[in-house]
mmCIF file of C-alpha atoms and ligand atoms in Angstrom:
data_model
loop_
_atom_site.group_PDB
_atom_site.id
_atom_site.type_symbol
_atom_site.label_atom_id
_atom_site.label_comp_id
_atom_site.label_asym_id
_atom_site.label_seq_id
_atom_site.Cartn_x
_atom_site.Cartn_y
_atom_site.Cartn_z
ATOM 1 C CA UNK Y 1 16.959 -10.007 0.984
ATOM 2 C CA UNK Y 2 18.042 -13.412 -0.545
ATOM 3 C CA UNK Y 3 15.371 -14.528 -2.997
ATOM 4 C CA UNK Y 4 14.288 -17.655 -2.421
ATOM 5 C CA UNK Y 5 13.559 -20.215 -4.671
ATOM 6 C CA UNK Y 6 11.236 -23.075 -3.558
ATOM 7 C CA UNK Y 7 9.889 -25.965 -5.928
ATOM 8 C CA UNK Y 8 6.783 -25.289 -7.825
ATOM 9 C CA UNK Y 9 3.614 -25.997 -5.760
ATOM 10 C CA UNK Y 10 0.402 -27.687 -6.565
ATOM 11 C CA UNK Y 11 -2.821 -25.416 -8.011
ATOM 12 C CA UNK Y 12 -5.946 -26.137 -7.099
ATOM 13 C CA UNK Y 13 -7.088 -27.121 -10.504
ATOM 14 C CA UNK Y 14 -3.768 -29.485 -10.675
ATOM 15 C CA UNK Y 15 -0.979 -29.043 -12.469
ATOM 16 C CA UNK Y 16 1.978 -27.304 -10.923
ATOM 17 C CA UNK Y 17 2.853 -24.018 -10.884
ATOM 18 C CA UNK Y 18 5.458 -21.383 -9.140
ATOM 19 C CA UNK Y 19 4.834 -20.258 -5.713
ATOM 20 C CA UNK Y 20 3.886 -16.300 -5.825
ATOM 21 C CA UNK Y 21 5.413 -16.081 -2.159
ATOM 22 C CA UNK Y 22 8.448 -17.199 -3.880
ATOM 23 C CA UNK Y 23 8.470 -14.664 -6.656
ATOM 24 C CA UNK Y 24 10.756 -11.759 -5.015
ATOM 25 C CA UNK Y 25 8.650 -8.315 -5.524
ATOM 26 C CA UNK Y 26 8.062 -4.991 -3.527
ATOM 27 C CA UNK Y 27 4.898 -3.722 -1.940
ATOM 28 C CA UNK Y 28 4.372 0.242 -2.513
ATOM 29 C CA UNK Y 29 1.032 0.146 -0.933
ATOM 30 C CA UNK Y 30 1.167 -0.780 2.700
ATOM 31 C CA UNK Y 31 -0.609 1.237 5.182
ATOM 32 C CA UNK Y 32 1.108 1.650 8.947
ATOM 33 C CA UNK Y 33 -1.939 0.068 11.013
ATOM 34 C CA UNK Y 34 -3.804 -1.628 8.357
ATOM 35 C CA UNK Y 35 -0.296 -3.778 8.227
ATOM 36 C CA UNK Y 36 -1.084 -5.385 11.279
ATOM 37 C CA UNK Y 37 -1.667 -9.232 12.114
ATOM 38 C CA UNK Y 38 -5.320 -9.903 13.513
ATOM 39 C CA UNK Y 39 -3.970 -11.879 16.481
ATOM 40 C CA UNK Y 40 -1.847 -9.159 17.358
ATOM 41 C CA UNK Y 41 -4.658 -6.708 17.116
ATOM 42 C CA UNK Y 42 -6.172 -8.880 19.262
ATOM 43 C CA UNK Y 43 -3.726 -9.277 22.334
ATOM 44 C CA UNK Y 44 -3.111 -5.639 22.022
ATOM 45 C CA UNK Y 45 -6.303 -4.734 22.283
ATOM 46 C CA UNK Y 46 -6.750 -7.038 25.599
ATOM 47 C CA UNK Y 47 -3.020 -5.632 26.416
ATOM 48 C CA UNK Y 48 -4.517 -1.660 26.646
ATOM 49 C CA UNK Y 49 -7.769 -2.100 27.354
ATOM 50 C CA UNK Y 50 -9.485 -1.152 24.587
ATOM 51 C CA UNK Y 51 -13.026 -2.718 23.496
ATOM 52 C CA UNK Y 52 -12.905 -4.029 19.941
ATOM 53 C CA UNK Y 53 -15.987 -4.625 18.038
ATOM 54 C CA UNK Y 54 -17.373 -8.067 16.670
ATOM 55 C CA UNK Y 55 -16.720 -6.738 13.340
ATOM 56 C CA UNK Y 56 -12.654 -6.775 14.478
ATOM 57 C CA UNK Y 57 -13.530 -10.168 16.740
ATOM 58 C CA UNK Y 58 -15.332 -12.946 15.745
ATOM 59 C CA UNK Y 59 -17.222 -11.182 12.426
ATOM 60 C CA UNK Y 60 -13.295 -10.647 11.312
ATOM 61 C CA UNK Y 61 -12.187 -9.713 8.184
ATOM 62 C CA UNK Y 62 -15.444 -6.969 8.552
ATOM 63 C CA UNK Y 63 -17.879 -6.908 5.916
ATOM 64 C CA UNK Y 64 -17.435 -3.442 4.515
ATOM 65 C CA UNK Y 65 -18.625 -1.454 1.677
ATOM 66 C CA UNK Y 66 -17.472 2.186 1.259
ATOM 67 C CA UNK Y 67 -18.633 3.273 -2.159
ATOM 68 C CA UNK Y 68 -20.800 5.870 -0.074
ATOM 69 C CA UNK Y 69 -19.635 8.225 2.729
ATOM 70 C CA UNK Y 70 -21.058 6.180 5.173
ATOM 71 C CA UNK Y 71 -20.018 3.016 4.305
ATOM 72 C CA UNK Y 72 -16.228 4.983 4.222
ATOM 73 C CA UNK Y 73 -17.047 6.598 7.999
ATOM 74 C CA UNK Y 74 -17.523 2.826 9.343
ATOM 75 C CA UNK Y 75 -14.147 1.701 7.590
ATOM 76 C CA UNK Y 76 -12.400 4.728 9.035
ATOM 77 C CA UNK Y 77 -13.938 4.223 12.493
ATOM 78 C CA UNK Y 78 -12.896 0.756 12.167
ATOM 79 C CA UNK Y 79 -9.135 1.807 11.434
ATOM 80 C CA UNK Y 80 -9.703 4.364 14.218
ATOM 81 C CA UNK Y 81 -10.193 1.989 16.855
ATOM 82 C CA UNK Y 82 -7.653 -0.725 15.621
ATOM 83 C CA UNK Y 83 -4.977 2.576 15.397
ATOM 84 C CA UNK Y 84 -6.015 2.831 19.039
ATOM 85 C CA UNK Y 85 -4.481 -0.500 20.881
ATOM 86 C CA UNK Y 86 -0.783 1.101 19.689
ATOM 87 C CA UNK Y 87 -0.488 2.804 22.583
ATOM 88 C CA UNK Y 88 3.073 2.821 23.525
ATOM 89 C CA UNK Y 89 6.615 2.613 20.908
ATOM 90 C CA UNK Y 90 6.695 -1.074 21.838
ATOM 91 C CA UNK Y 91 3.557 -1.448 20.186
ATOM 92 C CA UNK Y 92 4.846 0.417 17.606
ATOM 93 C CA UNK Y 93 7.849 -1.484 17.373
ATOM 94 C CA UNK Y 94 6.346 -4.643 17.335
ATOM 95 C CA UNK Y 95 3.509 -4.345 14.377
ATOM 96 C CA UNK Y 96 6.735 -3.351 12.583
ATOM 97 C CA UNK Y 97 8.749 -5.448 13.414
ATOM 98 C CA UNK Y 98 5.738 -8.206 12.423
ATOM 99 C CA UNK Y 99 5.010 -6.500 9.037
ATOM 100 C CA UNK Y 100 8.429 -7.074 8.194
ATOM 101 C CA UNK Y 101 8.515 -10.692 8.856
ATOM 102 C CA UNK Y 102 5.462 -11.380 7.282
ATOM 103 C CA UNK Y 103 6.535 -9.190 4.265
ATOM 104 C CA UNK Y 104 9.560 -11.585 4.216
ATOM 105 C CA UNK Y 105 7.567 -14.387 4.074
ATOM 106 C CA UNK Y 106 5.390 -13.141 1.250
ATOM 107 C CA UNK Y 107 8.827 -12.192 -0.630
ATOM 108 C CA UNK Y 108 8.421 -8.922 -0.569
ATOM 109 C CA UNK Y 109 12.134 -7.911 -0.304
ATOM 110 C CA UNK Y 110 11.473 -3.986 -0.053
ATOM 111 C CA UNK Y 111 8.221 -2.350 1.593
ATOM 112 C CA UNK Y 112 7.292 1.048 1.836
ATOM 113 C CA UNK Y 113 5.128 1.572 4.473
ATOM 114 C CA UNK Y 114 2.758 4.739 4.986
ATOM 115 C CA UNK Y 115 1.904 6.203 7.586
ATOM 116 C CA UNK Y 116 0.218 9.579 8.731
ATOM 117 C CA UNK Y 117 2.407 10.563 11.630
ATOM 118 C CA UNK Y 118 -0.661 12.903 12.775
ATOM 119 C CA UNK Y 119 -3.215 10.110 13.966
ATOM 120 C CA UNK Y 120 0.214 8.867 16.609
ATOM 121 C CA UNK Y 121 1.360 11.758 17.203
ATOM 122 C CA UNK Y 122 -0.745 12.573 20.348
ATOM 123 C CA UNK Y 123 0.611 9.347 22.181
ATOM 124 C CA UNK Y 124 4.418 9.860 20.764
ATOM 125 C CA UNK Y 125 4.881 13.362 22.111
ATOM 126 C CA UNK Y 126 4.357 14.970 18.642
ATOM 127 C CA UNK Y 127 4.716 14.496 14.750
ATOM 128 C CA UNK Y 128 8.813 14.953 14.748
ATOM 129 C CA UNK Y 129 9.186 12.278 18.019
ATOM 130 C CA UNK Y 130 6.614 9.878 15.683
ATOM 131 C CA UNK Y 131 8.727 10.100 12.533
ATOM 132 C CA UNK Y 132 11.458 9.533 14.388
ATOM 133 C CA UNK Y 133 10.420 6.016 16.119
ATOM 134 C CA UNK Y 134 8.500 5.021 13.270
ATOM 135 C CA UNK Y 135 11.760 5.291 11.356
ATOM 136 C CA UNK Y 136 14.128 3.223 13.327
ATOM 137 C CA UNK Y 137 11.318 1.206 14.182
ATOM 138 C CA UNK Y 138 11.230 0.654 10.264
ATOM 139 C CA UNK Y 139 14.745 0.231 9.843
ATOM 140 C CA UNK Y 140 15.160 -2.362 13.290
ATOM 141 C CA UNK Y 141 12.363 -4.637 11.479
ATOM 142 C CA UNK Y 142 13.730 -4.428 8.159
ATOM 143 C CA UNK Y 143 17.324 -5.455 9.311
ATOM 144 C CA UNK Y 144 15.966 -8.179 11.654
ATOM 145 C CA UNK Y 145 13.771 -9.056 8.788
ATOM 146 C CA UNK Y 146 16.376 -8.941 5.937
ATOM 147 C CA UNK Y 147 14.527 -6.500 3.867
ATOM 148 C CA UNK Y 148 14.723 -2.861 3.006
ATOM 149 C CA UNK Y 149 11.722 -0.688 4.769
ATOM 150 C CA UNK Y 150 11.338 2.496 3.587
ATOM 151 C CA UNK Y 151 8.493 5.022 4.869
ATOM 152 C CA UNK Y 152 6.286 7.304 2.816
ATOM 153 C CA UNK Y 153 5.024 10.053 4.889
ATOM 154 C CA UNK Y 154 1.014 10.436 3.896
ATOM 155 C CA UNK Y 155 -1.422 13.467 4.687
ATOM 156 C CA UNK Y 156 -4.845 12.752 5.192
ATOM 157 C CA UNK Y 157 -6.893 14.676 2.275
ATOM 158 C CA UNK Y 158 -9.786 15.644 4.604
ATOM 159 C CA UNK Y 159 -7.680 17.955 6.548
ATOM 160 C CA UNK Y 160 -5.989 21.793 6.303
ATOM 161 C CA UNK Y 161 -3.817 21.812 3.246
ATOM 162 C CA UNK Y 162 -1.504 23.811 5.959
ATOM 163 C CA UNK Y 163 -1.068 20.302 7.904
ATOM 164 C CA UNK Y 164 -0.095 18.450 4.392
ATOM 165 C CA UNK Y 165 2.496 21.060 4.142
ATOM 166 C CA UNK Y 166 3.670 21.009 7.417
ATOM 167 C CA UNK Y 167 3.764 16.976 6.748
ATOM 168 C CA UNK Y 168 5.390 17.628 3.320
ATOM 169 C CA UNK Y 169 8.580 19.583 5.027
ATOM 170 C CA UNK Y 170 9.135 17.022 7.813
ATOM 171 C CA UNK Y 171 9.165 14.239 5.223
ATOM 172 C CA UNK Y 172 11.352 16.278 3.570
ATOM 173 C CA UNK Y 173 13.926 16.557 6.359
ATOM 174 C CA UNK Y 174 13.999 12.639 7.119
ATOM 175 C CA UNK Y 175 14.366 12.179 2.945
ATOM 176 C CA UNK Y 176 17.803 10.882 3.982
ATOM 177 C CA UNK Y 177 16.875 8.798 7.114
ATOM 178 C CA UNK Y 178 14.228 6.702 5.500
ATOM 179 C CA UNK Y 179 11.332 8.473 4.300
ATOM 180 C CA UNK Y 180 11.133 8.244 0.236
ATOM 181 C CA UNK Y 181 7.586 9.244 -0.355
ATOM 182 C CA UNK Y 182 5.117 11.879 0.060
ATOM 183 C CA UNK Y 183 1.353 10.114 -0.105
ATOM 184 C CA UNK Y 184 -2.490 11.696 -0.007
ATOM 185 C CA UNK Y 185 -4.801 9.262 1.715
ATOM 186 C CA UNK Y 186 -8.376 9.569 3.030
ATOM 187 C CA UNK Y 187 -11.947 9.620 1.190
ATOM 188 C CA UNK Y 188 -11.005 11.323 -2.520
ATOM 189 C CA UNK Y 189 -14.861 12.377 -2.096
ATOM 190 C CA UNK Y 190 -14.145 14.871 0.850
ATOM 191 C CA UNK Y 191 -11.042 16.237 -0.064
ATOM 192 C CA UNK Y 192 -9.436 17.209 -3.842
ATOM 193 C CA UNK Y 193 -5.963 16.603 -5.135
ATOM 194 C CA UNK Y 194 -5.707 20.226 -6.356
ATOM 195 C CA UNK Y 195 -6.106 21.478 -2.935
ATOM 196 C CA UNK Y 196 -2.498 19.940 -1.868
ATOM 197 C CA UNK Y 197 -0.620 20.810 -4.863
ATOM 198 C CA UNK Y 198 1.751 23.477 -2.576
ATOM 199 C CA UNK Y 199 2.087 20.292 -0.373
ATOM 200 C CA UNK Y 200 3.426 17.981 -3.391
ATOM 201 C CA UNK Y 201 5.581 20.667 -4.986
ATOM 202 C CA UNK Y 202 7.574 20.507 -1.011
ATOM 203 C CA UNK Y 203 7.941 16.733 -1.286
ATOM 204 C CA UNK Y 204 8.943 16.412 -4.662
ATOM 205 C CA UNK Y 205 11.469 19.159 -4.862
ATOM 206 C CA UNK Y 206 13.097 17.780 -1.473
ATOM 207 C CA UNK Y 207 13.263 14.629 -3.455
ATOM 208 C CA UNK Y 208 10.793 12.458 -2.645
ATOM 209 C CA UNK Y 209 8.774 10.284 -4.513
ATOM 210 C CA UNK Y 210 4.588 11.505 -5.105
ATOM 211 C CA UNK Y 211 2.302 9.010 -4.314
ATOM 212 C CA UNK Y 212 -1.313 10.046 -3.799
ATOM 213 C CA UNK Y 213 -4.426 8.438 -3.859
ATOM 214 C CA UNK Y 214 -6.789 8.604 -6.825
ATOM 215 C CA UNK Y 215 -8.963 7.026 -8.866
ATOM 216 C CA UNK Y 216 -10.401 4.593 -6.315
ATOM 217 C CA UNK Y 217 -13.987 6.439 -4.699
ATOM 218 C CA UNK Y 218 -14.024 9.013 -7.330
ATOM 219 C CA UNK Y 219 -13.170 8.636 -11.338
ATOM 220 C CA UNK Y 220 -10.733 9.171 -13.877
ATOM 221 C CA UNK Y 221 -10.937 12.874 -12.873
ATOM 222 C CA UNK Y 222 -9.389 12.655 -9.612
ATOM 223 C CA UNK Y 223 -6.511 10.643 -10.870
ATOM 224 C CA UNK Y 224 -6.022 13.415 -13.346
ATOM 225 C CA UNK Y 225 -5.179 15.966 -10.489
ATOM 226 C CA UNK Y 226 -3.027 13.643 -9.324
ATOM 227 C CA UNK Y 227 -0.952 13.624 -12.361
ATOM 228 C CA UNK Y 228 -1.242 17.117 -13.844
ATOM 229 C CA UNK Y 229 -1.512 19.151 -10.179
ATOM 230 C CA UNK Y 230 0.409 16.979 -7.956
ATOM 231 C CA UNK Y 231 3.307 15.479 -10.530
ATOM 232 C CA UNK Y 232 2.326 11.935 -9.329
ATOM 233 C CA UNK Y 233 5.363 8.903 -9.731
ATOM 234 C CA UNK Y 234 3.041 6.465 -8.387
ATOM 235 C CA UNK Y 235 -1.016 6.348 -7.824
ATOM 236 C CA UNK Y 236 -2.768 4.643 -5.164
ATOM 237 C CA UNK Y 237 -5.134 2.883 -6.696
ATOM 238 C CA UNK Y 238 -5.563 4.788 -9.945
ATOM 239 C CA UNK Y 239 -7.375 1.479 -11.393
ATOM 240 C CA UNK Y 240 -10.097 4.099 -12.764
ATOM 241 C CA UNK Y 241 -8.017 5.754 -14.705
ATOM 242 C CA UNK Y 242 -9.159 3.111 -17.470
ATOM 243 C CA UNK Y 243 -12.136 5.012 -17.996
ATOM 244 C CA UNK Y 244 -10.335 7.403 -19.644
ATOM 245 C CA UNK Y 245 -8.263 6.423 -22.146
ATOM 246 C CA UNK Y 246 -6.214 9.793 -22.916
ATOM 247 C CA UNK Y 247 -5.560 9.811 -19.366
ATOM 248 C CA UNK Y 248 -4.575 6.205 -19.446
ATOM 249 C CA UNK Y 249 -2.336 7.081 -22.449
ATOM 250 C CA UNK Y 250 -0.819 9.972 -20.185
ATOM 251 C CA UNK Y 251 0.027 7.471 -17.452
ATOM 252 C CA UNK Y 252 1.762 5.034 -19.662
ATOM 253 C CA UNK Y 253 3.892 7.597 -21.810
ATOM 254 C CA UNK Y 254 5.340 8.791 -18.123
ATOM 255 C CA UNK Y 255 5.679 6.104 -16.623
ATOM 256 C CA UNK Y 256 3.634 6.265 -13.479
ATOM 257 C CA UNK Y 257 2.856 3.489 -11.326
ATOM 258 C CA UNK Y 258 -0.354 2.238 -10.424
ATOM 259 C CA UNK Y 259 -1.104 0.813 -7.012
ATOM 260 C CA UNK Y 260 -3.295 -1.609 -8.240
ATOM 261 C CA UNK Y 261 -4.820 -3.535 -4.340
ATOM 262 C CA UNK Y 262 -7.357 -6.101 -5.642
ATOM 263 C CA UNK Y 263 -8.847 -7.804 -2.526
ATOM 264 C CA UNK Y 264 -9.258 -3.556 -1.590
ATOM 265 C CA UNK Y 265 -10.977 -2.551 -4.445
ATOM 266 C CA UNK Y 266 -13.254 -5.942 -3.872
ATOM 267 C CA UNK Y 267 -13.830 -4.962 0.073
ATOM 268 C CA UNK Y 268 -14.476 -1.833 -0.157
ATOM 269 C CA UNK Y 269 -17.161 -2.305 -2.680
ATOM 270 C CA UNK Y 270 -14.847 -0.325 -5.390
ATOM 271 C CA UNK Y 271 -15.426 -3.544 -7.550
ATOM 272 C CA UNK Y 272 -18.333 -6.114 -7.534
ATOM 273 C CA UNK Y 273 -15.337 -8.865 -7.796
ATOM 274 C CA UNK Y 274 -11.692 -9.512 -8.149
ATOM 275 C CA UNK Y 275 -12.095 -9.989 -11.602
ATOM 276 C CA UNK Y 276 -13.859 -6.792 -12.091
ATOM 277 C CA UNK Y 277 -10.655 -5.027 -11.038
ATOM 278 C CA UNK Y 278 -9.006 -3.888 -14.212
ATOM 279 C CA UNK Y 279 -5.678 -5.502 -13.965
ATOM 280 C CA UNK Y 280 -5.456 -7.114 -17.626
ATOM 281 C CA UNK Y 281 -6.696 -3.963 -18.735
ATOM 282 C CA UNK Y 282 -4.719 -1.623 -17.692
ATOM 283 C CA UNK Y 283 -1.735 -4.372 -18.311
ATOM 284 C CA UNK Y 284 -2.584 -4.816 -21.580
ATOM 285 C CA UNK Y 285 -2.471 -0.953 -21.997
ATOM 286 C CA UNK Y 286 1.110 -0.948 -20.925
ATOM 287 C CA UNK Y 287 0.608 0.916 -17.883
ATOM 288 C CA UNK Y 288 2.971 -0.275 -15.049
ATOM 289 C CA UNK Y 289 1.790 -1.893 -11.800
ATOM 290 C CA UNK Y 290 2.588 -2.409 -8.497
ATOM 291 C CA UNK Y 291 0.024 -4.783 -6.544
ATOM 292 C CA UNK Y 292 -0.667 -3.897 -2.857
ATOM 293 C CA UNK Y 293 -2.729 -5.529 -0.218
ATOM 294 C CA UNK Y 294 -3.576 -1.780 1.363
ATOM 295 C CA UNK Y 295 -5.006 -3.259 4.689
ATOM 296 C CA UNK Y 296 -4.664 -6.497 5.208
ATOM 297 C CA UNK Y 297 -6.363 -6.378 8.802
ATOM 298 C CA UNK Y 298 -9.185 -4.943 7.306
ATOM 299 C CA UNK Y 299 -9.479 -6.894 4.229
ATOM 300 C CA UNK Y 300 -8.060 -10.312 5.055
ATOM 301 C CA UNK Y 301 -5.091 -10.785 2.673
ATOM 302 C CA UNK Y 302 -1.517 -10.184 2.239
ATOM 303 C CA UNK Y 303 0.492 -9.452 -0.711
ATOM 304 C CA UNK Y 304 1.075 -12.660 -2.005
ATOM 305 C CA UNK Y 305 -2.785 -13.594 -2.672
ATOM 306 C CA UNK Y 306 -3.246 -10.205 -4.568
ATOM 307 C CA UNK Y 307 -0.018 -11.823 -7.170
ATOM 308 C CA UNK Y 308 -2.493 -15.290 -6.768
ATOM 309 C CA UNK Y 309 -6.110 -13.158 -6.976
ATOM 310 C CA UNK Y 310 -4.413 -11.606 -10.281
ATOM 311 C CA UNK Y 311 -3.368 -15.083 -11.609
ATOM 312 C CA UNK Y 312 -6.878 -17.161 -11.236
ATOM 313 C CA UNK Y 313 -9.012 -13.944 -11.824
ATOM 314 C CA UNK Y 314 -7.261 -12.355 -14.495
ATOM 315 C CA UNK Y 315 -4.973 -16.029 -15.893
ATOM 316 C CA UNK Y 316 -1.909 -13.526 -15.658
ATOM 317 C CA UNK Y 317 0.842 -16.516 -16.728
ATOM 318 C CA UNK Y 318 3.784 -16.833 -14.575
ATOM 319 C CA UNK Y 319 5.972 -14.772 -17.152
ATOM 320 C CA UNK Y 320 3.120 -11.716 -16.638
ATOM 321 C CA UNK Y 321 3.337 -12.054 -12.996
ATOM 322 C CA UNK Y 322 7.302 -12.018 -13.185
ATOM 323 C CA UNK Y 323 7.040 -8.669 -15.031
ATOM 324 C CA UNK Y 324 4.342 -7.374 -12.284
ATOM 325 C CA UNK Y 325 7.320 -7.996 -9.457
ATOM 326 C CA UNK Y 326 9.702 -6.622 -11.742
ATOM 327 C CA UNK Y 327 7.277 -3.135 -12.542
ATOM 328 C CA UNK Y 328 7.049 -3.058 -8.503
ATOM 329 C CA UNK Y 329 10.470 -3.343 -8.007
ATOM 330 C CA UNK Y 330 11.254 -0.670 -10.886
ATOM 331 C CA UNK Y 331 8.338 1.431 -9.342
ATOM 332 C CA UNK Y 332 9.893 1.692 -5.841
ATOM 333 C CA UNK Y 333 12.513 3.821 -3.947
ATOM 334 C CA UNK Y 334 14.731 0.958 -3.702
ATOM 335 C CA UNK Y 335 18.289 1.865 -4.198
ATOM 336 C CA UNK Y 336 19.939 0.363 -6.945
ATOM 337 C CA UNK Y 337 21.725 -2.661 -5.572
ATOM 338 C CA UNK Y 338 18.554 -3.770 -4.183
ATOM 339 C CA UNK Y 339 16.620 -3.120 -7.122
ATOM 340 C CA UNK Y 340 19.399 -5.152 -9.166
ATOM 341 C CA UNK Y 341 19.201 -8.044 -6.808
ATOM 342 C CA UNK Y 342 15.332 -8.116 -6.521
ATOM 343 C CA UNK Y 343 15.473 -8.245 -10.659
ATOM 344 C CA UNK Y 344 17.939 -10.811 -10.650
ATOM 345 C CA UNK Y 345 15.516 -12.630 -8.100
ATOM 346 C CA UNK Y 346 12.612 -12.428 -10.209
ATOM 347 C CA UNK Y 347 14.715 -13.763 -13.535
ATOM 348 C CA UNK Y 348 15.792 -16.759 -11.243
ATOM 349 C CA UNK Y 349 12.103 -17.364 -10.355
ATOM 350 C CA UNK Y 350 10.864 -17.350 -13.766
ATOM 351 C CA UNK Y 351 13.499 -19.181 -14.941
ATOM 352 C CA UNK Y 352 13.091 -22.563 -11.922
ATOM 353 C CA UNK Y 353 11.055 -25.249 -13.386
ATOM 354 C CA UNK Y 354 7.550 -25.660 -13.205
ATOM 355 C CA UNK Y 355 5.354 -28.709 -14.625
ATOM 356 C CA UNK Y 356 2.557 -27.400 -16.303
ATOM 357 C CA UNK Y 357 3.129 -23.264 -16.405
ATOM 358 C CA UNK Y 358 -0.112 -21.920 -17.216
ATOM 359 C CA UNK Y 359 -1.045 -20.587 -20.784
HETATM 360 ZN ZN1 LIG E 401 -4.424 2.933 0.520
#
């Protein structure tokens, strides 16, 4: 969990400047299969016998767009069938153990990794055997790693509310063995936030942090619910929420942390462009952010490009990007000595020399 400082490094434009992979940060927005490498997707794959498409082959990173149902059935069927070469816990174990590393790399010094134990559970021998190697899983690649991995637990939105609460309990009894977060994923347009309210109030009063998704496929409505209905810490997304700016206002006065995942939004057709993704906006507006890369085997980038995407899209300055890792770190589940060190990190990253900081 040592930050590491390395010499500034050359932009493309010239000039030096400081090495995002460098800057020490956390990543609240990491989903369990979407973390994994292509090349291990790959010689799984070939490992289990399982046919992968072109679009996960040679046509990879997949051209997606999912700002309609269908375009959001080919993503899912996409993570469906990558989700489908882990096939035994050494499988498991090694796209964590992978994550880790490369989370490492990208100085990420905490992750929290989600993950809906129901789409494994038929090959681990049930949701509570899942948790259970997902979490020391989590916690053998975070120590071989040296970073802290924590797990948020996420139901999927276009199922029973019954399963989320089922979910919501046995997150609730590992809340001391690793899991620190109770999550909502799946298409907002095919399943509400209200509807899982009973859910959220189980997580949150056993202590764990609420993270849904909102405000990515639908508007500033749906991260609304989030906020008023399911007593949201963090969003997933959330980056509509600046089309309302009493909502927006909302956010900030809590405190609430968006999941802002740039290259995402840009993939899956949420925005035209990186720089259509309202970072500087909702920035600007004081609301606090945590960049994620989401799925980086679906959408082709890690962590440390969304810190670079924000920088040559949005000309966040090295001192803006600093306080980005610092609003992760302060966003997380961290505990406190790691949040202290990460912080201290960040100060010492801002504070190495670089030639020509940007304006
Ligand atoms: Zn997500």
């Amino acid at each position: 969990m040592e930050a590491v400082i390395t010499s500034p490094v050359s932009a493309p434009g010239g000039g030096a400047v400081r090495d995002v992979a460098a800057l020490p940060k956390a990543h609240l927005h990491l989903h369990f299969t979407g973390s994994m490498r292509h090349s291990t997707l790959v010689e799984l794959a070939e490992q289990n016998g399982v046919q992968l498409p072109d679009a996960l082959v040679e046509d990879w990173p997949p051209k997606l767009r999912a700002t309609d149902e269908r375009g959001w059935f080919r993503f899912q069927r996409l993570y469906d069938i990558a989700r489908s070469v882990l096939v035994t816990p050494d499988d498991l174990r090694r796209l964590l153990r992978e994550t880790a590393q490369d989370e490492a790399s990208e100085g990420s010094g905490w992750l929290e990794i989600q993950v809906d134990p129901s789409g494994y559970a038929s090959r681990f021998g049930g949701l509570t055997p899942t948790v259970e190697l997902v979490l020391d899983a989590a916690r053998e690649a975070g120590d071989a790693a040296g970073i802290g991995v924590g797990v948020v637990i996420a139901a999927n939105r276009t199922r029973h509310p019954l399963d989320a609460k089922t979910l919501a309990r046995l997150a609730v009894h590992y809340a001391d063995q690793g899991v620190v977060g109770f999550g909502l994923s799946n298409d907002e347009r095919r399943g509400r936030a209200y509807d899982f309210e009973g859910a959220f109030r189980i997580a949150r009063r056993g202590g764990l942090l609420s993270t849904p998704h909102g405000g990515e496929l639908q508007g500033a409505a749906s991260v609304r619910e989030c906020v008023d209905l399911l007593g949201a810490d963090r969003i997933g997304h959330g980056v509509r929420a600046v089309e309302d700016g009493r909502l927006l206002e909302r956010i900030v006065d809590r405190g609430i942390t968006l999941e802002v995942c740039p290259a995402s939004n840009v993939s899956l057709g949420v925005a035209p462009t990186a720089a259509d993704v309202p970072v500087r906006a909702l920035f600007e507006a004081g609301a606090r952010i945590a960049l994620g890369a989401d799925d980086p085997l679906l959408f082709g980038s890690r962590l440390a490009r969304q810190y670079s995407l924000v920088r040559d899209e949005h000309a966040f300055t090295d001192a803006e990007l600093a306080e980005l890792a610092r609003q992760s770190i302060q966003g997380s589940a961290a505990p406190d000595a790691v949040r202290k060190e990460l912080l201290t990190g960040v100060d010492a990253w801002l504070a190495a020399p670089s030639d020509a900081p940007r304006a």
